[in-house]
């Protein structure tokens, strides 16, 4: 009976919006105005998940009060709150209970005013201007604002043209009067028309792809094939991003060598160099090798780039650097997923049901993770529980998608009521089960938002708008998502209210309206479209769902040359899958070499003390051997002096022997044991060369 539940829900939605913005964007590095505008747009687009169920329960409560109204003079009744004045309205108090989350009467209309008009103001005026502002490569704030105004002139001009056509249509219609109130209705109707068609396109894809993606995620073989396919495509995209960046850097290097330190545009070149990768900035010329004035130099003025060309180069560099970083991060994340899926495939055939990591992780683990994430627990989770849970959830979402499609096709039918959600809500309304009403409404609108917003976050418009997680979405794409979500807010609310038959313009009911329809209007479209809207709207939803189920759009893109994963049956898809598998195998070989190197370094650190002791002992033995060898040489020299005559005779005898034969050396070589190598690469036997007689001059021939 207080505003506590509403405040709690608003805080939860705000935390979810901040988390998503942090996941996709870089809050600490992007412009603060972009962060605030995007956060407000996303927050107001998600807040309808909790505000709309409160509006529904409050509407049913007001409807109960209206149906319990008694206009008669009642004097004796214990079930009625009486009044001395017989003309006043009195209510049956025992039958109408307030919802548990009931708020004051003026709270919800005020919130809808803020949410609706803020969303419209952002999506049609603020966000497009900011999108052009952050895309501009100008070097000053005034220059960026000027360029944003010029680029949005065409954008706003097209809408002014459409608005002018609508004004002419209204002025020419004899049954319509053009005043301020009617103009407001025309604007809301035009916005609803565009939003409803956009919602149909997004729901037609999301209602099929969300449960199917979850079902495929439970099949490890399909997940591996999709990951291999994405890796192959991303490898090409990564290489193209690197080549584009190299081309832009080469152009920057050329411009930096042309523009000297005393040229007026040198400050712009220096700012461009600051946007280059840090390891390449030192290679750029600073323009300090020529100290002559540029007016007196022989260089032609045509070679020096203009400010407009530097603006274009600045814009190209910013996009190239971001694309290079994004593809590198996506490559790392996708490669980790591929390695993890292959690890799951190997552990699935494990007989002992014991999880084994192919590459041990180096991340520190706390006591809780060590206790919970045991090898047995991990095997059961990844190989049994997680796939089963995904399949169960996928089946539930499939049933929910079927219910949504059926309700979308039948909510225009009043008698009998065929919309499943309208039937369920009406059953709960009879028992005044407000908790169930809010829960069912919250789950339904949440699923509609998930399906519609899922498609928005999957959009890739020629890689200019690219939504990627792990902080890899640029400011332009974040603003694009904000524009799309704001345009979907009002159509989602109206579509849900129509599905549960709370839009009086659909059911032709004169009962109590919701606070949203009182303020923002109904599910109305432009009159020349509304004539057959209840016919082609359900048909369009069904056609899009069927086309998405059979991957008609993906197959058409594949025929046009855009590579898409359509099941792996065609040759091109099979080749890309095989290429992705080879990329994963190559990465595994690199990781194996890396881990072997780490093991060797850890082993050397672990046995470093023993190694030092062995080295010192070896040096001591070598020193002792050298001393013994010197003593042996001294004794040998003394004996040699005493037997000088004998040695002379031996030399005379050696002179008559063949050149390639020496009896002394040959006998000594035969007598010596085989040489063995130590772990340091030197011989472990004593050196006998000093004791041998000198070789003849031609022994080496």
XYZ file of C-alpha atoms in Angstrom:
701
model
C 0.000 0.000 0.000
C 2.991 2.300 -0.380
C 5.532 3.421 -2.948
C 8.154 1.014 -1.612
C 7.735 -1.645 -4.339
C 7.827 1.006 -7.057
C 11.014 2.564 -5.697
C 12.646 -0.850 -5.396
C 11.714 -1.727 -8.986
C 13.076 1.579 -10.272
C 16.385 0.962 -8.503
C 16.619 -2.573 -9.921
C 15.992 -1.349 -13.472
C 18.577 1.402 -13.039
C 21.180 -1.124 -11.912
C 20.392 -3.332 -14.913
C 20.757 -0.371 -17.291
C 24.098 0.626 -15.744
C 25.352 -2.952 -15.953
C 24.442 -3.254 -19.646
C 26.014 0.100 -20.441
C 29.181 -0.959 -18.630
C 29.198 -4.307 -20.456
C 28.875 -2.825 -23.930
C 30.491 0.596 -23.583
C 33.513 2.145 -21.927
C 32.060 4.466 -19.313
C 35.406 5.806 -18.102
C 36.691 6.669 -21.597
C 33.643 7.837 -23.538
C 32.183 11.336 -23.448
C 30.136 12.029 -20.265
C 27.251 13.475 -22.287
C 27.080 10.279 -24.343
C 27.063 8.187 -21.174
C 24.238 10.185 -19.580
C 22.076 10.321 -22.718
C 22.532 6.618 -23.454
C 21.819 5.650 -19.844
C 18.604 7.698 -19.764
C 17.446 6.227 -23.079
C 18.129 2.651 -22.009
C 16.678 3.208 -18.525
C 13.384 4.649 -19.762
C 13.106 1.867 -22.344
C 13.407 -0.819 -19.654
C 11.365 0.884 -16.971
C 8.121 -0.034 -18.728
C 8.645 -3.638 -17.617
C 7.635 -2.673 -14.059
C 5.555 0.481 -14.493
C 3.073 -1.032 -16.935
C 2.038 -3.945 -14.624
C 1.387 -1.419 -11.842
C -0.756 0.570 -14.242
C -2.728 -2.570 -15.146
C -3.447 -3.532 -11.522
C -4.388 0.053 -10.636
C -6.765 0.148 -13.609
C -8.522 -3.005 -12.456
C -8.852 -1.523 -8.972
C -10.426 1.664 -10.332
C -12.721 -0.440 -12.495
C -13.815 -2.337 -9.394
C -14.589 0.920 -7.626
C -16.579 2.159 -10.571
C -18.613 -1.046 -10.822
C -19.296 -0.933 -7.065
C -20.673 2.572 -7.201
C -24.140 2.936 -5.684
C -26.220 5.987 -6.357
C -29.138 5.669 -4.033
C -30.093 6.520 -0.557
C -28.827 3.709 1.650
C -29.232 3.977 5.375
C -28.749 0.532 6.840
C -25.938 -1.524 5.282
C -22.876 -2.965 6.949
C -21.141 -3.575 3.633
C -21.478 0.015 2.441
C -19.714 3.150 3.611
C -22.696 5.490 4.052
C -22.899 9.290 4.022
C -25.497 11.711 5.328
C -25.898 13.175 1.886
C -27.928 10.749 -0.224
C -26.575 12.219 -3.494
C -22.959 11.278 -2.741
C -21.232 8.220 -4.174
C -20.649 5.327 -1.791
C -18.569 2.159 -2.421
C -18.776 -1.447 -1.418
C -15.635 -1.650 0.633
C -15.463 -5.386 1.175
C -15.208 -6.330 -2.519
C -12.541 -3.887 -3.707
C -9.151 -4.355 -2.133
C -6.232 -2.149 -2.968
C -3.336 -3.765 -4.819
C -0.268 -4.476 -2.737
C 1.759 -2.068 -4.896
C -0.870 0.640 -5.188
C 0.456 4.203 -5.507
C -1.265 7.557 -5.494
C -3.549 8.401 -8.367
C -1.339 11.107 -9.870
C 1.934 9.174 -9.641
C 1.642 6.971 -12.719
C 0.360 9.720 -15.082
C 3.278 11.923 -14.049
C 5.739 9.104 -14.642
C 4.249 8.343 -18.060
C 4.563 11.993 -19.013
C 8.251 11.941 -18.117
C 9.004 8.596 -19.748
C 7.128 9.206 -22.988
C 8.132 12.760 -23.791
C 11.725 12.259 -22.672
C 12.009 9.216 -24.924
C 10.506 11.095 -27.856
C 12.762 14.096 -27.283
C 15.833 11.869 -27.134
C 15.023 9.699 -30.134
C 14.040 12.490 -32.535
C 16.287 15.390 -31.505
C 19.064 14.816 -28.984
C 20.513 11.406 -29.827
C 20.786 11.928 -33.620
C 22.592 15.220 -33.024
C 24.961 13.618 -30.505
C 25.547 10.740 -32.911
C 26.793 13.134 -35.573
C 28.795 15.041 -32.967
C 30.810 12.040 -31.768
C 31.357 10.843 -35.362
C 32.818 14.172 -36.414
C 36.573 14.294 -36.812
C 36.852 18.022 -36.171
C 39.399 19.253 -33.676
C 37.206 21.778 -31.828
C 33.847 21.620 -30.101
C 32.412 24.339 -32.322
C 33.552 22.504 -35.439
C 31.941 19.260 -34.275
C 28.655 21.024 -33.513
C 28.658 22.736 -36.906
C 29.254 19.461 -38.701
C 26.525 17.755 -36.641
C 24.019 20.431 -37.652
C 24.948 20.073 -41.329
C 24.685 16.283 -41.288
C 21.339 16.347 -39.468
C 19.877 18.905 -41.851
C 19.021 16.125 -44.304
C 17.740 13.938 -41.465
C 15.444 16.586 -40.039
C 14.490 17.794 -43.508
C 13.034 14.414 -44.402
C 10.882 14.420 -41.284
C 9.750 17.971 -41.940
C 8.715 16.900 -45.422
C 6.671 14.000 -44.013
C 5.173 16.290 -41.395
C 4.228 18.808 -44.079
C 2.487 16.101 -46.086
C 0.511 15.111 -42.999
C -0.506 18.722 -42.418
C -1.704 19.036 -45.998
C -3.641 15.791 -45.608
C -5.307 16.986 -42.406
C -6.100 20.392 -43.866
C -7.657 18.831 -46.968
C -9.768 16.344 -45.015
C -13.246 17.818 -44.472
C -13.948 15.880 -41.274
C -10.751 16.956 -39.471
C -10.041 20.275 -37.803
C -6.470 21.459 -37.429
C -5.741 22.853 -33.982
C -3.029 22.358 -31.372
C -4.694 19.326 -29.829
C -5.255 17.702 -33.200
C -1.650 18.438 -34.161
C -0.458 16.626 -31.047
C -2.612 13.624 -31.963
C -1.142 13.589 -35.475
C 2.410 13.612 -34.138
C 1.722 10.780 -31.693
C -0.101 8.778 -34.371
C 2.744 9.166 -36.866
C 5.282 8.111 -34.247
C 3.154 5.102 -33.282
C 2.817 4.054 -36.922
C 6.564 4.023 -37.494
C 7.208 2.355 -34.135
C 4.661 -0.419 -34.702
C 6.146 -1.429 -38.039
C 9.619 -1.429 -36.497
C 8.310 -3.519 -33.593
C 6.768 -6.066 -35.960
C 10.075 -6.510 -37.782
C 12.032 -6.968 -34.568
C 9.502 -9.279 -32.912
C 9.233 -11.432 -36.032
C 12.930 -12.205 -35.695
C 13.272 -12.311 -31.918
C 10.274 -14.539 -31.168
C 11.899 -17.324 -33.195
C 15.606 -16.670 -32.750
C 15.659 -16.303 -28.943
C 14.312 -19.818 -28.143
C 16.144 -21.365 -31.097
C 19.446 -19.852 -30.018
C 18.936 -21.224 -26.525
C 18.090 -24.677 -27.925
C 21.204 -24.703 -30.123
C 23.318 -23.609 -27.161
C 22.356 -26.876 -25.440
C 23.832 -28.879 -28.355
C 27.610 -28.789 -28.082
C 28.159 -29.931 -31.687
C 26.054 -27.100 -33.126
C 27.693 -24.600 -30.779
C 31.152 -25.720 -31.905
C 30.184 -25.448 -35.589
C 28.809 -21.940 -35.052
C 31.925 -20.924 -33.137
C 34.216 -22.274 -35.878
C 32.180 -20.396 -38.470
C 32.364 -17.143 -36.521
C 36.097 -17.583 -35.950
C 36.712 -17.997 -39.661
C 34.738 -14.866 -40.485
C 36.306 -12.923 -37.650
C 39.774 -13.932 -38.814
C 39.120 -12.271 -42.163
C 37.593 -9.241 -40.479
C 40.549 -8.986 -38.125
C 43.021 -9.099 -40.999
C 41.065 -6.472 -42.919
C 40.978 -4.232 -39.840
C 44.750 -4.571 -39.477
C 45.320 -3.728 -43.136
C 42.993 -0.726 -42.950
C 44.808 0.541 -39.878
C 48.175 0.116 -41.587
C 46.938 2.088 -44.595
C 45.661 4.897 -42.387
C 48.896 4.938 -40.365
C 50.903 5.127 -43.568
C 48.832 8.109 -44.601
C 49.327 9.711 -41.187
C 53.064 9.112 -41.441
C 53.150 10.751 -44.850
C 51.178 13.757 -43.634
C 53.391 14.078 -40.558
C 56.517 14.155 -42.716
C 55.048 16.841 -44.980
C 53.674 19.240 -42.353
C 56.499 21.007 -40.512
C 56.595 22.232 -36.969
C 55.811 25.845 -37.886
C 52.823 25.171 -40.121
C 49.402 26.284 -38.784
C 47.900 22.796 -39.175
C 50.774 21.079 -37.361
C 48.781 21.106 -34.108
C 46.058 19.086 -35.826
C 48.614 16.585 -37.091
C 50.015 16.245 -33.563
C 46.517 15.557 -32.252
C 46.045 12.886 -34.909
C 49.344 11.265 -33.908
C 48.123 11.055 -30.307
C 45.258 8.822 -31.513
C 47.716 6.347 -33.050
C 48.757 3.204 -31.129
C 51.423 3.970 -28.542
C 54.027 1.638 -30.035
C 53.825 3.430 -33.395
C 53.884 7.047 -32.271
C 57.667 7.162 -32.106
C 57.857 6.253 -35.796
C 55.921 9.345 -36.795
C 57.896 12.379 -37.885
C 57.575 15.357 -35.603
C 58.367 17.822 -38.401
C 61.473 19.140 -36.614
C 64.065 18.239 -39.261
C 63.447 21.325 -41.389
C 63.926 24.675 -39.711
C 63.101 26.819 -42.718
C 59.826 28.686 -42.831
C 57.198 26.980 -44.928
C 56.661 30.139 -47.018
C 60.304 30.157 -48.085
C 60.610 26.443 -48.720
C 60.412 24.971 -52.187
C 57.558 22.719 -51.189
C 54.342 23.262 -53.079
C 51.338 24.368 -51.097
C 49.260 21.702 -52.791
C 51.212 18.992 -50.957
C 50.269 20.329 -47.531
C 46.879 18.840 -46.511
C 43.992 21.142 -45.762
C 42.087 21.195 -42.506
C 39.128 19.360 -44.066
C 41.364 16.543 -45.280
C 42.887 16.282 -41.802
C 39.383 16.078 -40.329
C 38.575 13.145 -42.628
C 41.892 11.499 -41.790
C 41.237 11.968 -38.067
C 37.830 10.341 -38.385
C 39.233 7.422 -40.394
C 41.993 6.859 -37.836
C 39.605 6.813 -34.866
C 37.361 4.239 -36.549
C 40.302 2.124 -37.749
C 41.905 2.009 -34.288
C 38.596 1.086 -32.640
C 37.873 -1.629 -35.220
C 41.335 -3.098 -34.714
C 40.885 -3.229 -30.921
C 37.355 -4.622 -31.194
C 38.307 -7.436 -33.539
C 41.302 -8.346 -31.372
C 39.166 -8.574 -28.218
C 36.387 -10.471 -29.999
C 38.960 -12.878 -31.402
C 40.329 -13.617 -27.944
C 36.850 -14.151 -26.450
C 35.658 -16.317 -29.331
C 38.839 -18.394 -29.260
C 38.397 -19.008 -25.531
C 34.839 -20.139 -26.220
C 36.030 -22.520 -28.940
C 38.645 -24.039 -26.636
C 36.055 -24.395 -23.874
C 33.564 -26.143 -26.175
C 36.232 -28.574 -27.368
C 37.105 -29.261 -23.745
C 33.437 -30.031 -23.040
C 33.335 -32.402 -26.019
C 36.347 -34.315 -24.687
C 34.944 -34.524 -21.157
C 31.533 -35.728 -22.342
C 33.051 -39.092 -23.286
C 34.833 -39.389 -19.957
C 33.977 -42.671 -18.251
C 34.869 -41.663 -14.702
C 32.810 -38.418 -14.946
C 35.771 -36.372 -13.829
C 36.410 -32.930 -15.355
C 39.857 -32.496 -16.848
C 41.225 -29.208 -18.103
C 43.323 -29.426 -21.232
C 45.047 -26.185 -20.301
C 45.191 -25.424 -16.560
C 44.020 -21.983 -15.559
C 46.400 -19.634 -13.802
C 43.672 -17.560 -12.134
C 43.704 -17.687 -8.318
C 40.785 -19.482 -6.700
C 39.317 -18.745 -3.318
C 38.175 -21.304 -0.791
C 34.520 -21.174 -1.883
C 35.327 -21.848 -5.536
C 37.655 -24.685 -4.567
C 34.892 -26.235 -2.471
C 32.088 -25.765 -5.009
C 33.909 -26.159 -8.332
C 35.330 -29.609 -7.867
C 36.173 -31.695 -10.965
C 33.126 -33.880 -10.400
C 30.792 -30.917 -9.936
C 32.116 -29.198 -13.067
C 31.599 -32.354 -15.121
C 27.983 -32.692 -14.032
C 27.315 -28.994 -14.645
C 28.864 -28.635 -18.101
C 28.003 -32.085 -19.458
C 24.568 -32.790 -17.959
C 22.846 -30.034 -15.972
C 23.553 -26.996 -18.149
C 22.400 -28.568 -21.461
C 19.271 -29.970 -19.800
C 18.409 -26.618 -18.183
C 18.857 -24.831 -21.513
C 16.572 -27.273 -23.289
C 13.863 -26.927 -20.636
C 14.067 -23.132 -20.787
C 14.049 -23.239 -24.596
C 10.859 -25.332 -24.583
C 9.201 -22.836 -22.220
C 10.212 -19.938 -24.471
C 8.932 -21.779 -27.546
C 5.523 -22.153 -25.907
C 5.592 -18.508 -24.870
C 6.476 -17.433 -28.424
C 3.559 -19.453 -29.794
C 1.246 -17.768 -27.283
C 2.540 -14.324 -28.269
C 2.114 -14.974 -31.998
C -1.413 -16.319 -31.444
C -2.347 -13.351 -29.280
C -0.856 -10.906 -31.806
C -3.002 -12.443 -34.522
C -6.234 -12.519 -32.511
C -6.229 -9.538 -30.139
C -8.415 -7.561 -32.586
C -11.200 -10.115 -32.079
C -13.500 -8.968 -29.266
C -16.143 -11.704 -29.044
C -15.172 -14.354 -28.317
C -11.906 -13.332 -26.732
C -9.177 -15.372 -28.419
C -6.074 -13.661 -27.076
C -4.556 -16.033 -24.516
C -3.054 -13.259 -22.401
C -6.377 -11.424 -22.296
C -8.093 -14.620 -21.107
C -5.540 -15.197 -18.331
C -5.632 -11.586 -17.133
C -9.438 -11.515 -17.103
C -9.561 -14.696 -15.020
C -7.254 -13.130 -12.449
C -9.273 -9.905 -12.518
C -12.434 -11.710 -11.461
C -10.718 -12.891 -8.284
C -8.852 -9.585 -7.829
C -5.588 -11.467 -7.704
C -3.396 -8.416 -8.203
C -0.181 -10.249 -7.457
C -0.791 -12.723 -10.278
C -1.885 -9.904 -12.597
C 1.330 -7.976 -12.028
C 3.499 -11.085 -12.251
C 1.899 -12.270 -15.507
C 2.038 -8.777 -16.972
C 5.668 -8.356 -15.950
C 6.705 -11.685 -17.492
C 4.820 -10.997 -20.723
C 6.143 -7.484 -21.273
C 9.619 -8.669 -20.264
C 9.581 -11.362 -22.934
C 8.372 -8.892 -25.550
C 11.183 -6.520 -24.587
C 13.770 -9.316 -24.662
C 12.726 -10.421 -28.154
C 12.621 -6.881 -29.535
C 15.771 -5.603 -27.807
C 17.653 -8.829 -28.616
C 17.233 -8.038 -32.292
C 18.421 -4.463 -31.770
C 21.600 -5.611 -30.030
C 22.255 -8.080 -32.853
C 22.078 -5.466 -35.590
C 25.188 -4.806 -37.655
C 24.593 -2.084 -40.232
C 27.532 -2.526 -42.628
C 29.828 -2.629 -39.575
C 29.159 1.095 -39.083
C 26.849 0.273 -36.190
C 28.352 -2.722 -34.434
C 27.171 -3.767 -30.964
C 29.753 -5.928 -29.213
C 30.145 -6.855 -25.568
C 33.158 -6.590 -23.278
C 33.379 -2.779 -23.665
C 33.882 -2.949 -27.454
C 30.889 -0.860 -28.618
C 31.755 2.646 -29.756
C 29.789 5.760 -28.864
C 27.990 5.923 -32.217
C 26.609 2.402 -31.863
C 25.552 3.019 -28.253
C 23.567 6.071 -29.345
C 22.058 4.068 -32.213
C 20.815 1.487 -29.709
C 19.389 4.277 -27.554
C 17.509 5.732 -30.543
C 16.042 2.345 -31.443
C 14.978 1.514 -27.882
C 13.284 4.877 -27.380
C 11.285 4.399 -30.573
C 10.127 0.996 -29.355
C 8.979 2.112 -25.890
C 5.538 3.446 -26.808
C 4.672 0.713 -29.363
C 5.595 -2.003 -26.864
C 3.262 -0.538 -24.255
C 0.394 -0.130 -26.702
C 0.913 -3.591 -28.168
C 0.839 -5.217 -24.733
C -2.273 -3.296 -23.674
C -3.948 -4.404 -26.892
C -3.040 -8.046 -26.268
C -4.736 -8.010 -22.851
C -7.690 -5.926 -24.148
C -7.040 -2.823 -22.072
C -6.938 -0.466 -25.071
C -10.471 0.866 -25.424
C -9.946 1.779 -29.085
C -9.410 -1.901 -29.879
C -12.110 -3.457 -27.721
C -14.612 -0.589 -28.182
C -15.120 -0.662 -24.433
C -16.092 2.475 -22.551
C -14.681 1.241 -19.261
C -11.817 2.608 -17.214
C -8.678 3.415 -19.177
C -5.124 2.913 -18.056
C -3.038 5.898 -17.070
C -0.880 5.327 -20.140
C -3.719 5.523 -22.678
C -5.203 8.516 -20.872
C -1.988 10.456 -21.371
C -0.377 8.982 -24.496
C -3.319 7.860 -26.592
C -4.213 4.489 -28.029
C -3.025 1.966 -30.586
C -3.959 4.237 -33.464
C -2.209 4.626 -36.774
C -2.666 7.036 -39.660
C -6.197 6.783 -41.030
C -5.305 5.593 -44.546
C -3.269 2.776 -42.921
C -5.705 1.899 -40.141
C -8.389 0.723 -42.586
C -6.722 -2.665 -43.012
C -4.363 -2.620 -40.063
C -6.153 -5.382 -38.159
C -5.782 -7.614 -41.235
C -2.202 -7.207 -42.405
C -0.657 -6.677 -38.965
C -1.245 -10.341 -37.890
C -0.286 -11.569 -41.364
C 2.990 -9.658 -41.249
C 3.862 -11.093 -37.828
C 3.229 -14.659 -39.028
C 5.147 -14.163 -42.283
C 8.200 -12.789 -40.489
C 8.191 -15.604 -37.932
C 7.927 -18.272 -40.645
C 10.673 -16.601 -42.670
C 12.933 -16.472 -39.631
C 12.256 -20.117 -38.788
C 13.335 -21.272 -42.264
C 16.277 -18.823 -42.361
C 15.004 -17.211 -45.547
C 16.774 -13.940 -44.820
C 20.050 -15.677 -44.003
C 19.865 -17.751 -47.183
C 19.201 -14.681 -49.300
C 22.219 -12.941 -47.792
C 24.351 -16.025 -48.462
C 23.280 -15.993 -52.111
C 24.212 -12.308 -52.354
C 27.698 -13.048 -51.020
C 27.242 -12.289 -47.317
C 28.452 -15.396 -45.499
C 25.867 -16.666 -43.020
C 25.589 -19.832 -40.946
C 22.564 -21.682 -42.315
C 23.177 -25.171 -40.971
C 26.535 -26.154 -42.431
C 25.090 -28.084 -45.390
C 26.555 -26.018 -48.234
C 30.187 -26.186 -49.312
C 31.060 -22.619 -48.362
C 29.787 -23.025 -44.808
C 31.595 -26.358 -44.445
C 34.842 -24.803 -45.646
C 34.509 -21.948 -43.177
C 33.783 -24.367 -40.334
C 36.861 -26.416 -41.218
C 38.959 -23.261 -41.393
C 37.746 -22.251 -37.940
C 38.639 -25.696 -36.587
C 42.168 -25.317 -37.959
C 42.458 -21.917 -36.302
C 41.511 -23.437 -32.945
C 44.052 -26.242 -33.419
C 46.738 -23.701 -34.228
C 45.907 -21.769 -31.077
C 46.073 -24.982 -29.045
C 49.568 -25.707 -30.347
C 50.666 -22.218 -29.368
C 49.220 -22.641 -25.896
C 50.932 -26.015 -25.467
C 54.302 -24.485 -26.306
C 53.583 -21.644 -23.922
C 52.664 -23.963 -21.053
C 55.741 -26.102 -21.684
C 57.901 -23.014 -21.441
C 56.173 -22.018 -18.213
C 56.691 -25.503 -16.777
C 60.403 -25.367 -17.564
C 60.758 -21.961 -15.959
C 58.837 -23.093 -12.867
C 60.963 -26.228 -12.640
C 64.150 -24.206 -12.829
C 62.886 -21.859 -10.115
C 61.823 -24.781 -7.925
C 65.224 -26.527 -8.185
C 67.342 -23.395 -8.413
C 69.081 -24.013 -5.033
C 70.130 -27.573 -5.905
C 71.315 -26.432 -9.302
C 73.598 -23.819 -7.733
C 75.089 -26.407 -5.359
C 75.772 -28.827 -8.216
C 77.385 -26.061 -10.213
C 79.727 -25.132 -7.351
C 80.661 -28.782 -6.795
C 81.366 -29.202 -10.486
C 83.598 -26.124 -10.559
C 85.504 -27.511 -7.552
C 86.078 -30.846 -9.295
C 87.211 -29.068 -12.426
C 89.697 -27.010 -10.424
C 91.040 -30.166 -8.781
C 91.367 -31.862 -12.155
C 93.274 -28.890 -13.521
C 95.710 -29.019 -10.565
C 96.229 -32.765 -11.043
C 96.764 -32.206 -14.727
C 99.421 -29.548 -14.083
C 101.248 -31.847 -11.641
C 101.162 -34.592 -14.209
C 102.654 -32.280 -16.817
C 105.487 -31.309 -14.444
C 106.339 -34.949 -13.794
C 106.157 -35.700 -17.461
C 108.543 -32.854 -18.298
C 111.076 -34.128 -15.760
C 110.911 -37.612 -17.148
C 111.174 -36.157 -20.612
C 114.424 -34.362 -19.769
C 115.915 -37.532 -18.371
C 114.858 -39.553 -21.396
C 115.675 -36.933 -23.981
C 117.796 -39.278 -25.985
C 115.005 -41.846 -26.135
C 112.575 -39.252 -27.386
C 114.966 -38.203 -30.105
C 115.143 -41.766 -31.324
C 111.392 -42.004 -31.301
C 111.145 -38.862 -33.364
C 113.541 -40.337 -35.918
C 111.414 -43.433 -36.069
C 108.226 -41.361 -36.453
C 109.742 -39.570 -39.413
C 109.871 -42.775 -41.419
C 106.267 -43.729 -40.661
C 103.448 -42.799 -43.064
C 101.964 -39.332 -42.871
C 98.473 -40.555 -41.885
C 99.778 -42.916 -39.188
C 101.151 -42.321 -35.704
C 101.748 -45.261 -33.482
C 101.901 -43.173 -30.361
C 98.754 -41.271 -30.988
C 96.930 -44.262 -32.355
C 97.717 -46.371 -29.376
C 96.665 -43.639 -27.035
C 93.382 -43.134 -28.821
C 92.663 -46.843 -28.711
C 93.520 -46.979 -25.062
C 91.336 -44.064 -24.095
C 87.763 -44.847 -23.037
C 84.814 -43.428 -24.985
C 84.084 -39.784 -24.295
C 80.792 -38.962 -22.573
C 78.958 -35.625 -22.496
C 77.824 -34.060 -19.214
C 74.543 -32.049 -18.817
C 76.493 -28.817 -19.299
C 77.913 -29.981 -22.661
C 81.611 -30.626 -21.680
C 83.575 -33.853 -21.461
C 83.746 -35.656 -18.147
C 87.047 -37.361 -18.972
C 90.468 -35.772 -18.296
C 92.247 -34.094 -21.171
C 95.088 -36.173 -22.634
C 96.201 -33.757 -25.302
C 98.946 -32.234 -23.135
C 100.579 -35.675 -22.577
C 100.652 -36.614 -26.253
C 103.658 -35.889 -28.431
C 103.273 -33.032 -30.879
C 101.578 -33.824 -34.135
C 103.385 -33.766 -37.390
C 102.899 -30.713 -39.523
C 100.878 -32.606 -42.125
C 98.717 -34.704 -39.771
C 95.591 -32.665 -40.565
C 95.936 -33.037 -44.333
